[in-house]
Short mmCIF file of C-alpha atoms and ligand atoms in Angstrom, two decimals:
data_model
loop_
_atom_site.label_atom_id
_atom_site.label_comp_id
_atom_site.label_asym_id
_atom_site.label_seq_id
_atom_site.Cartn_x
_atom_site.Cartn_y
_atom_site.Cartn_z
CA MET I 1 162.34 69.15 97.03
CA GLU I 2 158.96 67.65 96.18
CA ARG I 3 159.01 64.80 93.70
CA GLU I 4 156.09 62.88 92.28
CA LEU I 5 158.28 59.85 91.76
CA LYS I 6 159.49 58.30 95.01
CA LEU I 7 162.98 56.97 94.39
CA PRO I 8 164.85 54.63 96.79
CA GLU I 9 167.10 56.53 99.22
CA ALA I 10 170.09 54.23 98.68
CA PHE I 11 169.82 54.83 94.93
CA LEU I 12 169.69 58.60 95.42
CA ASP I 13 172.70 58.55 97.76
CA ARG I 14 174.76 56.60 95.27
CA MET I 15 173.73 58.83 92.36
CA LYS I 16 174.67 61.90 94.43
CA GLU I 17 178.10 60.41 94.97
CA MET I 18 178.45 59.58 91.27
CA LEU I 19 177.20 62.92 89.92
CA GLY I 20 178.36 65.51 92.45
CA GLU I 21 177.26 68.98 91.27
CA GLU I 22 175.15 67.53 88.47
CA PHE I 23 172.92 65.65 90.88
CA GLY I 24 170.33 68.46 91.06
CA GLU I 25 169.88 68.54 87.30
CA PHE I 26 169.65 64.75 87.24
CA ILE I 27 166.84 64.76 89.80
CA GLU I 28 164.98 67.53 87.96
CA SER I 29 164.94 65.39 84.83
CA TYR I 30 162.55 63.02 86.61
CA GLU I 31 159.92 65.75 86.58
CA LYS I 32 160.18 66.19 82.84
CA PRO I 33 158.00 64.07 80.57
CA ARG I 34 159.58 61.03 78.94
CA THR I 35 160.08 60.95 75.16
CA TYR I 36 158.68 58.45 72.66
CA GLY I 37 160.55 56.94 69.75
CA LEU I 38 160.20 54.75 66.68
CA ARG I 39 162.90 53.19 64.51
CA VAL I 40 162.39 52.78 60.78
CA ASN I 41 162.85 49.34 59.21
CA THR I 42 165.30 50.39 56.52
CA PHE I 43 165.25 46.91 55.00
CA LYS I 44 161.65 47.67 53.87
CA ILE I 45 161.59 51.46 53.45
CA SER I 46 164.08 54.33 53.28
CA CYS I 47 163.90 57.14 55.86
CA GLU I 48 163.14 59.62 53.06
CA GLU I 49 160.15 57.57 51.89
CA PHE I 50 159.00 57.08 55.48
CA GLU I 51 159.06 60.84 56.11
CA LYS I 52 156.91 61.37 53.02
CA ILE I 53 154.14 58.95 54.02
CA VAL I 54 154.04 58.93 57.84
CA PRO I 55 150.63 60.39 58.85
CA PHE I 56 151.64 61.84 62.27
CA PRO I 57 154.38 64.35 63.20
CA VAL I 58 157.88 62.93 63.69
CA LYS I 59 161.28 64.49 64.37
CA ARG I 60 164.67 62.90 63.80
CA ILE I 61 166.58 61.55 66.81
CA PRO I 62 169.97 63.22 66.34
CA TRP I 63 172.11 60.29 67.53
CA VAL I 64 170.32 57.41 65.77
CA GLU I 65 170.36 57.41 61.97
CA ASN I 66 166.90 55.87 61.48
CA GLY I 67 165.27 56.92 64.77
CA TYR I 68 162.40 59.43 65.21
CA PHE I 69 160.62 61.07 68.12
CA TYR I 70 156.83 61.14 67.98
CA GLY I 71 154.33 62.93 70.22
CA GLU I 72 152.63 61.40 73.21
CA ASP I 73 149.22 61.79 71.52
CA SER I 74 150.13 60.00 68.30
CA ARG I 75 148.97 56.41 68.13
CA PRO I 76 151.71 54.85 65.95
CA ALA I 77 150.75 51.24 66.80
CA ARG I 78 147.31 51.83 65.28
CA CYS I 79 148.73 52.92 61.92
CA PRO I 80 148.69 50.32 59.09
CA LEU I 81 152.35 51.21 58.42
CA TYR I 82 153.15 49.69 61.81
CA GLN I 83 151.17 46.54 61.00
CA ALA I 84 153.19 46.36 57.76
CA GLY I 85 156.40 46.23 59.83
CA LEU I 86 157.81 49.56 58.65
CA TYR I 87 158.88 50.69 62.13
CA TYR I 88 159.45 49.47 65.69
CA LEU I 89 158.39 51.44 68.76
CA GLN I 90 161.38 51.91 71.03
CA GLU I 91 162.55 54.27 73.72
CA PRO I 92 165.12 56.59 72.02
CA SER I 93 168.14 55.70 74.23
CA ALA I 94 167.40 51.99 73.79
CA MET I 95 168.02 52.43 70.05
CA THR I 96 171.63 53.37 70.70
CA PRO I 97 173.26 49.92 71.25
CA ALA I 98 172.23 48.40 67.90
CA SER I 99 173.09 51.68 66.17
CA ARG I 100 176.67 51.50 67.55
CA LEU I 101 177.38 47.95 66.33
CA PRO I 102 178.54 48.01 62.71
CA VAL I 103 176.72 45.00 61.27
CA GLU I 104 177.32 44.19 57.60
CA PRO I 105 175.12 42.05 55.33
CA GLY I 106 176.53 38.51 55.45
CA ASP I 107 177.68 38.67 59.11
CA TYR I 108 176.77 35.93 61.57
CA VAL I 109 175.14 37.87 64.42
CA LEU I 110 173.95 36.79 67.87
CA ASP I 111 171.56 38.65 70.16
CA LEU I 112 171.92 36.68 73.38
CA CYS I 113 169.13 38.29 75.48
CA ALA I 114 166.94 39.41 72.65
CA ALA I 115 163.28 39.56 73.75
CA PRO I 116 161.10 41.38 72.84
CA GLY I 117 163.34 42.29 69.91
CA GLY I 118 164.21 45.98 70.16
CA LYS I 119 167.82 45.30 69.21
CA ALA I 120 167.26 42.08 67.21
CA THR I 121 164.88 43.75 64.73
CA ALA I 122 167.49 46.47 64.13
CA LEU I 123 170.28 43.90 63.66
CA GLY I 124 168.10 41.82 61.30
CA ALA I 125 167.30 44.89 59.18
CA LYS I 126 171.01 45.71 58.91
CA LEU I 127 171.78 42.18 57.63
CA ARG I 128 169.43 42.76 54.66
CA GLY I 129 168.56 39.06 54.40
CA GLN I 130 172.20 37.94 54.12
CA GLY I 131 174.17 36.00 56.72
CA LEU I 132 172.51 34.83 59.92
CA LEU I 133 170.83 36.29 62.98
CA VAL I 134 170.53 34.04 66.02
CA ALA I 135 168.05 35.75 68.38
CA ASN I 136 167.80 34.09 71.77
CA ASP I 137 165.91 34.57 74.98
CA ILE I 138 165.90 32.34 78.04
CA SER I 139 162.20 32.97 78.71
CA THR I 140 159.78 31.06 76.47
CA SER I 141 156.95 33.58 76.69
CA ARG I 142 159.31 36.44 75.91
CA ALA I 143 160.89 34.47 73.04
CA ARG I 144 157.39 34.17 71.51
CA ALA I 145 157.03 37.96 71.52
CA LEU I 146 160.53 38.17 70.01
CA LEU I 147 159.56 35.84 67.15
CA ARG I 148 156.48 37.89 66.42
CA ASN I 149 158.40 41.15 66.21
CA LEU I 150 160.99 39.58 63.93
CA GLU I 151 158.16 38.27 61.72
CA LEU I 152 156.58 41.72 61.66
CA PHE I 153 159.91 43.13 60.52
CA GLY I 154 160.13 40.48 57.76
CA ILE I 155 163.46 39.04 58.94
CA SER I 156 163.90 35.73 57.07
CA ASN I 157 167.52 34.74 57.88
CA VAL I 158 166.88 34.18 61.57
CA PHE I 159 167.08 31.36 64.08
CA VAL I 160 164.92 32.18 67.12
CA ALA I 161 166.27 30.22 70.07
CA ASN I 162 164.93 29.69 73.58
CA GLU I 163 168.04 28.52 75.35
CA LYS I 164 170.30 28.97 78.32
CA PRO I 165 173.32 30.96 77.12
CA ALA I 166 175.65 28.17 78.37
CA ARG I 167 174.08 25.76 75.86
CA LEU I 168 174.53 28.24 73.02
CA ALA I 169 178.16 28.72 74.05
CA GLN I 170 178.70 24.97 73.61
CA ALA I 171 177.09 24.97 70.17
CA PHE I 172 178.79 28.08 68.76
CA PRO I 173 182.45 28.38 69.88
CA GLU I 174 184.05 31.41 68.15
CA PHE I 175 181.27 31.41 65.57
CA PHE I 176 179.80 34.92 65.46
CA HIS I 177 181.21 38.06 63.83
CA LYS I 178 179.02 40.35 65.96
CA ILE I 179 177.22 39.83 69.28
CA VAL I 180 174.83 41.99 71.27
CA LEU I 181 174.51 41.31 74.98
CA ASP I 182 171.72 43.55 76.23
CA ALA I 183 171.88 42.16 79.72
CA PRO I 184 169.19 41.73 82.37
CA CYS I 185 169.90 44.63 84.75
CA SER I 186 168.50 46.64 87.66
CA GLY I 187 166.81 49.06 85.21
CA GLU I 188 167.76 52.26 87.08
CA GLY I 189 167.73 54.14 83.78
CA MET I 190 164.07 53.29 83.25
CA PHE I 191 162.63 54.51 86.58
CA ARG I 192 161.01 57.53 84.89
CA LYS I 193 159.41 55.34 82.21
CA ASP I 194 158.39 52.52 84.54
CA GLU I 195 157.99 53.48 88.16
CA ALA I 196 157.37 49.88 89.25
CA LEU I 197 161.07 49.14 88.57
CA SER I 198 162.11 51.60 91.27
CA ARG I 199 159.90 49.91 93.86
CA ASP I 200 161.63 46.54 93.28
CA TRP I 201 165.14 47.99 93.36
CA THR I 202 167.66 47.09 96.09
CA PRO I 203 171.47 47.36 96.08
CA GLU I 204 171.64 43.60 96.70
CA LYS I 205 169.66 42.86 93.53
CA SER I 206 172.11 44.97 91.58
CA GLN I 207 175.00 42.86 92.95
CA GLU I 208 173.16 39.64 92.04
CA LEU I 209 172.57 40.88 88.51
CA ALA I 210 176.23 41.87 88.17
CA LYS I 211 177.12 38.21 88.75
CA VAL I 212 174.71 37.09 86.03
CA GLN I 213 176.09 39.71 83.64
CA ARG I 214 179.67 38.55 84.21
CA GLU I 215 178.74 34.98 83.39
CA LEU I 216 176.89 36.12 80.26
CA LEU I 217 179.85 38.27 79.18
CA LEU I 218 182.24 35.30 79.40
CA GLN I 219 179.85 33.15 77.39
CA ALA I 220 179.38 35.86 74.77
CA ALA I 221 183.16 36.39 74.48
CA ASP I 222 183.64 32.67 73.91
CA MET I 223 181.15 32.70 71.03
CA LEU I 224 182.90 35.63 69.31
CA ARG I 225 185.38 34.87 66.55
CA PRO I 226 188.77 36.62 66.51
CA GLY I 227 188.38 40.12 65.11
CA GLY I 228 184.68 40.09 66.06
CA LEU I 229 182.75 42.77 67.98
CA LEU I 230 180.70 42.38 71.16
CA LEU I 231 178.36 45.14 72.23
CA TYR I 232 177.40 45.05 75.92
CA SER I 233 174.53 47.22 77.10
CA THR I 234 172.37 47.82 80.16
CA CYS I 235 169.69 50.33 81.09
CA THR I 236 171.18 51.05 84.50
CA PHE I 237 173.63 53.59 85.97
CA ALA I 238 174.93 51.12 88.57
CA PRO I 239 178.76 50.99 88.39
CA CYS I 240 178.90 47.38 89.57
CA GLU I 241 176.76 46.31 86.59
CA ASP I 242 178.38 48.67 84.08
CA GLU I 243 182.09 49.50 84.47
CA GLY I 244 182.32 46.65 87.03
CA SER I 245 181.14 43.95 84.64
CA VAL I 246 183.18 45.39 81.76
CA SER I 247 186.34 45.42 83.93
CA TYR I 248 185.68 41.81 84.87
CA LEU I 249 185.62 40.70 81.24
CA LEU I 250 188.78 42.68 80.42
CA GLU I 251 190.54 40.88 83.29
CA GLN I 252 189.20 37.41 82.52
CA ARG I 253 189.66 37.48 78.75
CA ARG I 254 192.92 39.14 77.80
CA ASP I 255 192.04 38.92 74.10
CA MET I 256 189.07 41.27 74.59
CA GLU I 257 189.65 45.02 74.40
CA LEU I 258 187.39 48.06 74.42
CA THR I 259 186.98 50.01 71.24
CA ASP I 260 185.50 53.41 70.34
CA MET I 261 181.90 53.92 69.28
CA GLU I 262 180.48 56.64 67.06
CA ALA I 263 180.28 59.72 69.27
CA TYR I 264 177.45 62.14 70.03
CA GLU I 265 177.98 65.40 71.90
CA SER I 266 175.66 64.61 74.81
CA PHE I 267 176.95 61.12 75.54
CA SER I 268 178.98 60.76 78.75
CA GLN I 269 182.12 58.67 78.99
CA GLY I 270 182.51 55.59 81.14
CA ASN I 271 184.41 56.26 84.38
CA PRO I 272 187.55 54.15 85.01
CA ALA I 273 187.27 54.81 88.76
CA TRP I 274 183.87 53.07 88.79
CA GLY I 275 185.51 49.92 87.46
CA ASN I 276 189.06 48.58 87.96
CA GLY I 277 190.77 51.85 86.95
CA ASP I 278 191.57 50.71 83.40
CA ALA I 279 191.81 53.93 81.34
CA SER I 280 190.11 52.29 78.35
CA LEU I 281 186.82 52.28 80.32
CA LYS I 282 186.48 55.87 79.06
CA LYS I 283 185.51 54.35 75.72
CA CYS I 284 182.21 53.20 77.25
CA ILE I 285 179.16 55.43 76.81
CA ARG I 286 176.67 56.39 79.50
CA ILE I 287 173.42 58.13 78.62
CA PHE I 288 172.05 60.37 81.37
CA PRO I 289 168.45 61.64 81.12
CA HIS I 290 169.45 65.16 82.23
CA LYS I 291 171.79 65.47 79.24
CA MET I 292 169.66 63.98 76.48
CA ASN I 293 166.09 63.40 75.37
CA GLY I 294 166.05 59.79 76.45
CA GLU I 295 166.25 57.46 79.43
CA GLY I 296 169.40 56.06 81.06
CA HIS I 297 171.64 53.57 79.27
CA PHE I 298 175.17 52.18 79.27
CA LEU I 299 177.16 50.73 76.35
CA ALA I 300 180.56 49.09 75.87
CA LEU I 301 181.98 47.81 72.59
CA PHE I 302 184.63 45.09 72.75
CA GLN I 303 186.77 43.70 69.97
CA LYS I 304 188.41 40.29 70.15
CA LYS I 305 192.03 40.41 69.11
CA GLY I 306 193.02 38.53 65.95
CA ALA I 307 191.83 38.45 62.39
CA THR I 308 188.46 37.23 61.19
CA LEU I 309 188.61 34.31 58.83
CA THR I 310 185.94 34.60 56.20
CA GLU I 311 184.36 31.36 55.35
CA SER I 312 180.93 30.59 54.05
CA ARG I 313 178.71 27.76 55.06
CA THR I 314 175.89 27.95 52.57
CA LEU I 315 172.97 25.59 52.39
CA GLN I 316 172.77 22.90 49.74
CA GLY I 317 169.18 21.73 50.26
CA LYS I 318 166.62 20.67 47.70
CA PRO I 319 162.85 21.21 47.96
CA ASP I 320 160.60 18.17 47.66
CA LYS I 321 158.76 17.88 44.35
CA ASN I 322 155.29 18.58 45.69
CA THR I 323 156.42 21.68 47.56
CA GLN I 324 158.17 23.01 44.48
CA LYS I 325 155.11 22.41 42.30
CA TRP I 326 152.55 24.11 44.56
CA LEU I 327 154.87 26.94 45.55
CA THR I 328 155.68 27.63 41.90
CA GLU I 329 151.99 27.81 41.12
CA PHE I 330 151.44 30.24 43.99
CA PHE I 331 154.42 32.40 42.97
CA HIS I 332 152.98 32.56 39.48
CA GLU I 333 149.62 33.68 40.88
CA ILE I 334 151.09 36.60 42.86
CA GLY I 335 153.64 37.37 40.13
CA LEU I 336 156.69 36.87 42.36
CA LYS I 337 159.70 38.54 40.72
CA THR I 338 162.16 38.50 43.60
CA PHE I 339 162.16 37.70 47.29
CA GLN I 340 163.39 40.62 49.42
CA GLY I 341 165.05 42.00 46.32
CA SER I 342 167.02 38.82 45.49
CA PRO I 343 166.20 35.74 43.38
CA PHE I 344 164.16 33.18 45.34
CA ASP I 345 166.60 30.46 46.45
CA TRP I 346 165.05 26.99 46.13
CA THR I 347 167.96 25.36 48.01
CA ARG I 348 166.65 27.07 51.17
CA VAL I 349 163.16 25.55 51.06
CA GLU I 350 162.44 22.93 53.70
CA THR I 351 159.15 21.06 54.21
CA ARG I 352 158.32 19.61 57.62
CA GLY I 353 154.98 17.78 57.58
CA GLU I 354 152.71 20.22 55.80
CA LYS I 355 154.68 23.30 56.89
CA VAL I 356 157.07 24.98 54.47
CA TYR I 357 160.03 27.11 55.63
CA TYR I 358 162.64 29.29 53.97
CA LEU I 359 165.82 28.50 55.91
CA PRO I 360 168.54 31.05 56.64
CA PRO I 361 171.21 30.97 53.92
CA VAL I 362 173.87 29.88 56.41
CA GLN I 363 174.40 26.37 57.73
CA ALA I 364 175.06 26.27 61.47
CA ASN I 365 175.10 23.81 64.31
CA PHE I 366 171.49 24.11 65.53
CA ARG I 367 171.12 20.44 66.46
CA GLY I 368 169.73 19.77 69.93
CA LEU I 369 168.91 23.43 70.65
CA ASN I 370 165.46 24.56 71.74
CA PHE I 371 164.12 26.92 69.15
CA LEU I 372 160.92 28.60 68.05
CA ARG I 373 161.82 29.19 64.41
CA ASN I 374 164.51 28.32 61.90
CA GLY I 375 164.10 30.76 59.00
CA LEU I 376 160.80 32.10 57.72
CA TYR I 377 157.53 30.17 57.89
CA LEU I 378 156.29 30.42 54.28
CA GLY I 379 152.99 28.58 54.65
CA ASP I 380 151.26 25.19 54.44
CA LEU I 381 150.85 22.51 51.81
CA LYS I 382 147.20 21.65 51.45
CA LYS I 383 145.84 18.78 49.33
CA ASN I 384 146.55 20.36 45.96
CA ARG I 385 147.67 23.90 46.71
CA PHE I 386 149.93 26.10 48.83
CA GLU I 387 148.41 28.37 51.50
CA PRO I 388 150.75 31.27 52.35
CA SER I 389 151.39 32.35 55.96
CA HIS I 390 151.03 35.89 57.27
CA PRO I 391 154.79 36.16 58.08
CA PHE I 392 155.42 35.43 54.38
CA ALA I 393 153.27 38.46 53.44
CA LEU I 394 155.25 40.59 55.91
CA ALA I 395 158.58 39.41 54.52
CA LEU I 396 157.70 40.50 50.96
CA HIS I 397 159.03 43.86 49.84
CA LYS I 398 157.16 46.36 47.73
CA ASP I 399 158.88 45.51 44.44
CA ASP I 400 158.89 41.71 44.90
CA ILE I 401 155.45 41.02 43.45
CA GLU I 402 152.97 42.09 40.79
CA ALA I 403 149.75 41.38 42.68
CA GLY I 404 149.83 44.24 45.17
CA ILE I 405 146.73 46.36 45.75
CA PRO I 406 148.04 49.78 46.85
CA LEU I 407 145.64 51.89 48.93
CA PRO I 408 146.27 55.41 50.27
CA LEU I 409 146.74 55.53 54.05
CA SER I 410 143.48 57.47 54.35
CA ASP I 411 141.44 54.63 52.74
CA ASP I 412 139.02 53.23 55.30
CA ARG I 413 139.39 49.75 53.81
CA LEU I 414 142.78 49.46 55.57
CA PRO I 415 141.41 49.51 59.14
CA ARG I 416 138.53 47.35 57.97
CA TYR I 417 140.99 44.81 56.54
CA LEU I 418 142.90 44.77 59.85
CA ASN I 419 139.57 44.14 61.53
CA GLY I 420 138.97 41.01 59.45
CA GLU I 421 136.33 42.40 57.06
CA THR I 422 135.81 41.38 53.43
CA LEU I 423 136.53 44.28 51.02
CA GLN I 424 135.26 45.46 47.67
CA ILE I 425 138.06 46.08 45.17
CA THR I 426 137.43 47.64 41.73
CA PRO I 427 139.02 46.06 38.60
CA GLU I 428 141.22 49.19 38.23
CA GLU I 429 142.68 48.68 41.72
CA ALA I 430 143.68 45.01 41.32
CA PRO I 431 146.52 43.95 39.01
CA HIS I 432 144.96 40.51 38.41
CA PRO I 433 141.27 39.71 37.80
CA LYS I 434 141.20 37.08 40.55
CA GLY I 435 143.27 35.04 43.00
CA TRP I 436 145.84 35.85 45.68
CA HIS I 437 146.76 39.52 46.20
CA LEU I 438 148.60 41.55 48.81
CA LEU I 439 146.84 44.51 50.34
CA CYS I 440 149.29 47.42 50.68
CA PRO I 441 149.08 50.70 52.62
CA GLU I 442 150.68 52.93 49.95
CA THR I 443 152.83 50.21 48.31
CA TYR I 444 154.03 48.23 51.36
CA PRO I 445 152.67 44.68 51.83
CA LEU I 446 150.37 44.28 54.83
CA GLY I 447 148.70 40.91 54.30
CA PHE I 448 147.09 38.52 51.85
CA GLY I 449 143.60 38.40 50.45
CA LYS I 450 141.93 36.31 47.76
CA LEU I 451 139.99 38.12 45.04
CA VAL I 452 136.77 36.64 43.63
CA ASN I 453 134.31 38.80 41.64
CA GLN I 454 135.73 42.11 42.97
CA THR I 455 135.48 40.87 46.54
CA LEU I 456 138.68 40.42 48.53
CA LYS I 457 138.40 37.52 50.96
CA ASN I 458 140.31 38.55 54.07
CA LYS I 459 143.35 36.42 54.98
CA TYR I 460 144.61 38.60 57.82
CA PRO I 461 144.86 36.23 60.80
CA ALA I 462 142.70 37.11 63.81
CA THR I 463 145.72 36.47 66.06
CA TRP I 464 147.56 39.36 64.40
CA ARG I 465 144.76 41.94 64.73
CA PRO I 466 145.83 45.19 66.40
N1 SAM Y 501 167.36 43.18 74.02
C1 SAM Y 501 165.94 43.28 74.35
C2 SAM Y 501 165.31 44.37 73.51
O1 SAM Y 501 166.02 45.26 73.07
O2 SAM Y 501 164.09 44.31 73.27
C3 SAM Y 501 165.73 43.50 75.83
C4 SAM Y 501 166.40 42.47 76.68
S1 SAM Y 501 166.08 42.60 78.40
C5 SAM Y 501 167.04 43.94 78.86
C6 SAM Y 501 166.96 41.24 79.05
C7 SAM Y 501 166.48 39.87 78.63
O3 SAM Y 501 167.36 38.91 79.21
C8 SAM Y 501 165.10 39.49 79.09
O4 SAM Y 501 164.27 39.26 77.97
C9 SAM Y 501 165.27 38.22 79.91
O5 SAM Y 501 164.29 37.24 79.62
C10 SAM Y 501 166.65 37.74 79.52
N2 SAM Y 501 167.39 37.04 80.60
C11 SAM Y 501 167.23 37.13 81.91
N3 SAM Y 501 168.11 36.34 82.57
C12 SAM Y 501 168.85 35.73 81.64
C13 SAM Y 501 169.91 34.80 81.68
N4 SAM Y 501 170.39 34.33 82.81
N5 SAM Y 501 170.40 34.39 80.53
C14 SAM Y 501 169.90 34.86 79.35
N6 SAM Y 501 168.91 35.75 79.26
C15 SAM Y 501 168.39 36.19 80.37
#
């Protein structure tokens, strides 16, 4: 059979052994085009609202509540709704892990290998500003991209760490209610999407990665509190990295057991024979590209035996006087009513030098850890005023403020704003005659501007331009 994609022989042999009669269909799927997906940020907008305003065709992904397919020719990253953090672009199968972890507002959640944020942004949205998200990645450059995506999504209760998992395990014994371990893997499930992965693949690399995964699984299990849930995922079909690593954890940590995930008709079960024979491995999910409109993935959901103790560690901080004064003045100027739908909590404000942050509402042991961000960067204290940051604009929700300038998506001032231009705004369009405003595609905050004589001075940072 002629294939455009040249796949490694050893990989094909193993897949043939795994799939038997289905192997032909599996191989044919590599000739089909890949699919494209986006996931709606339901902390900022409902799916119903999104469907009303999205300017390109979308179709629901049947196994992910807030996921949509879009066409190859759409340019969703160019749309101002994307720059306003209303959706994340993500391969449809890759949306599955976060969708199968039941996160509740108030949970303490860890994403151990989080960059660039495909799962972390989903987890953060589910927390709805309550509780804590620790999003970590071992690579500094990747952790920077992670921070940016979390800022785009307006996640304020987050600690973005850049640490070795072993150091986190020391800091957070049995601390988290929910953990995602989306492990580094051989990427076999992504060969169609990214051919380069198949050129680097060897069976030995897969074995090496399985060792890393086992270590990470032990560390994750040790950070999970009794009663807590750990979701393990990879984007590979390799049994040694999937059922093999899961079996290892079940053997090493007798208090960890597999639990069922919300089903979908085209999911495949895990195969006990590809691990240590434990019948509960059937509870794992494998996504095959010949059975679904998505790439390959593997998921396992563990629960730690025991009951979760609920305890709250809330912050008891106090803002310094100057910060409170200039922030209050700024809030008055934009007509701040709420912050992400809740009253603004002054006990969470922290000033470091001239930088002002809104800390997560939960106190945790962050001391000594390398991190990129603790909470939300609100802005800077200048001599006698407060200058808001762009992430602050992105964290504001549509009903939080009075001073929003709503523009229809078709208005050419939106792309011009994203390009850094100064805009003309009529008195009817602006709620206040002058001062700080938020420019909004439809009604969703995109960024700040300062109005003087019907001219909006552009505050969209050049570093954020599409
Ligand atoms: N969860 C991410 C998402 O949905 O966007 C994708 C994560 S990717 C599959 C795996 C990540 O693990 C990479 O960002 C990589 O930097 C990180 N990583 C690699 N080796 C690691 C290790 N030994 N410990 C922790 N993280 C590691």
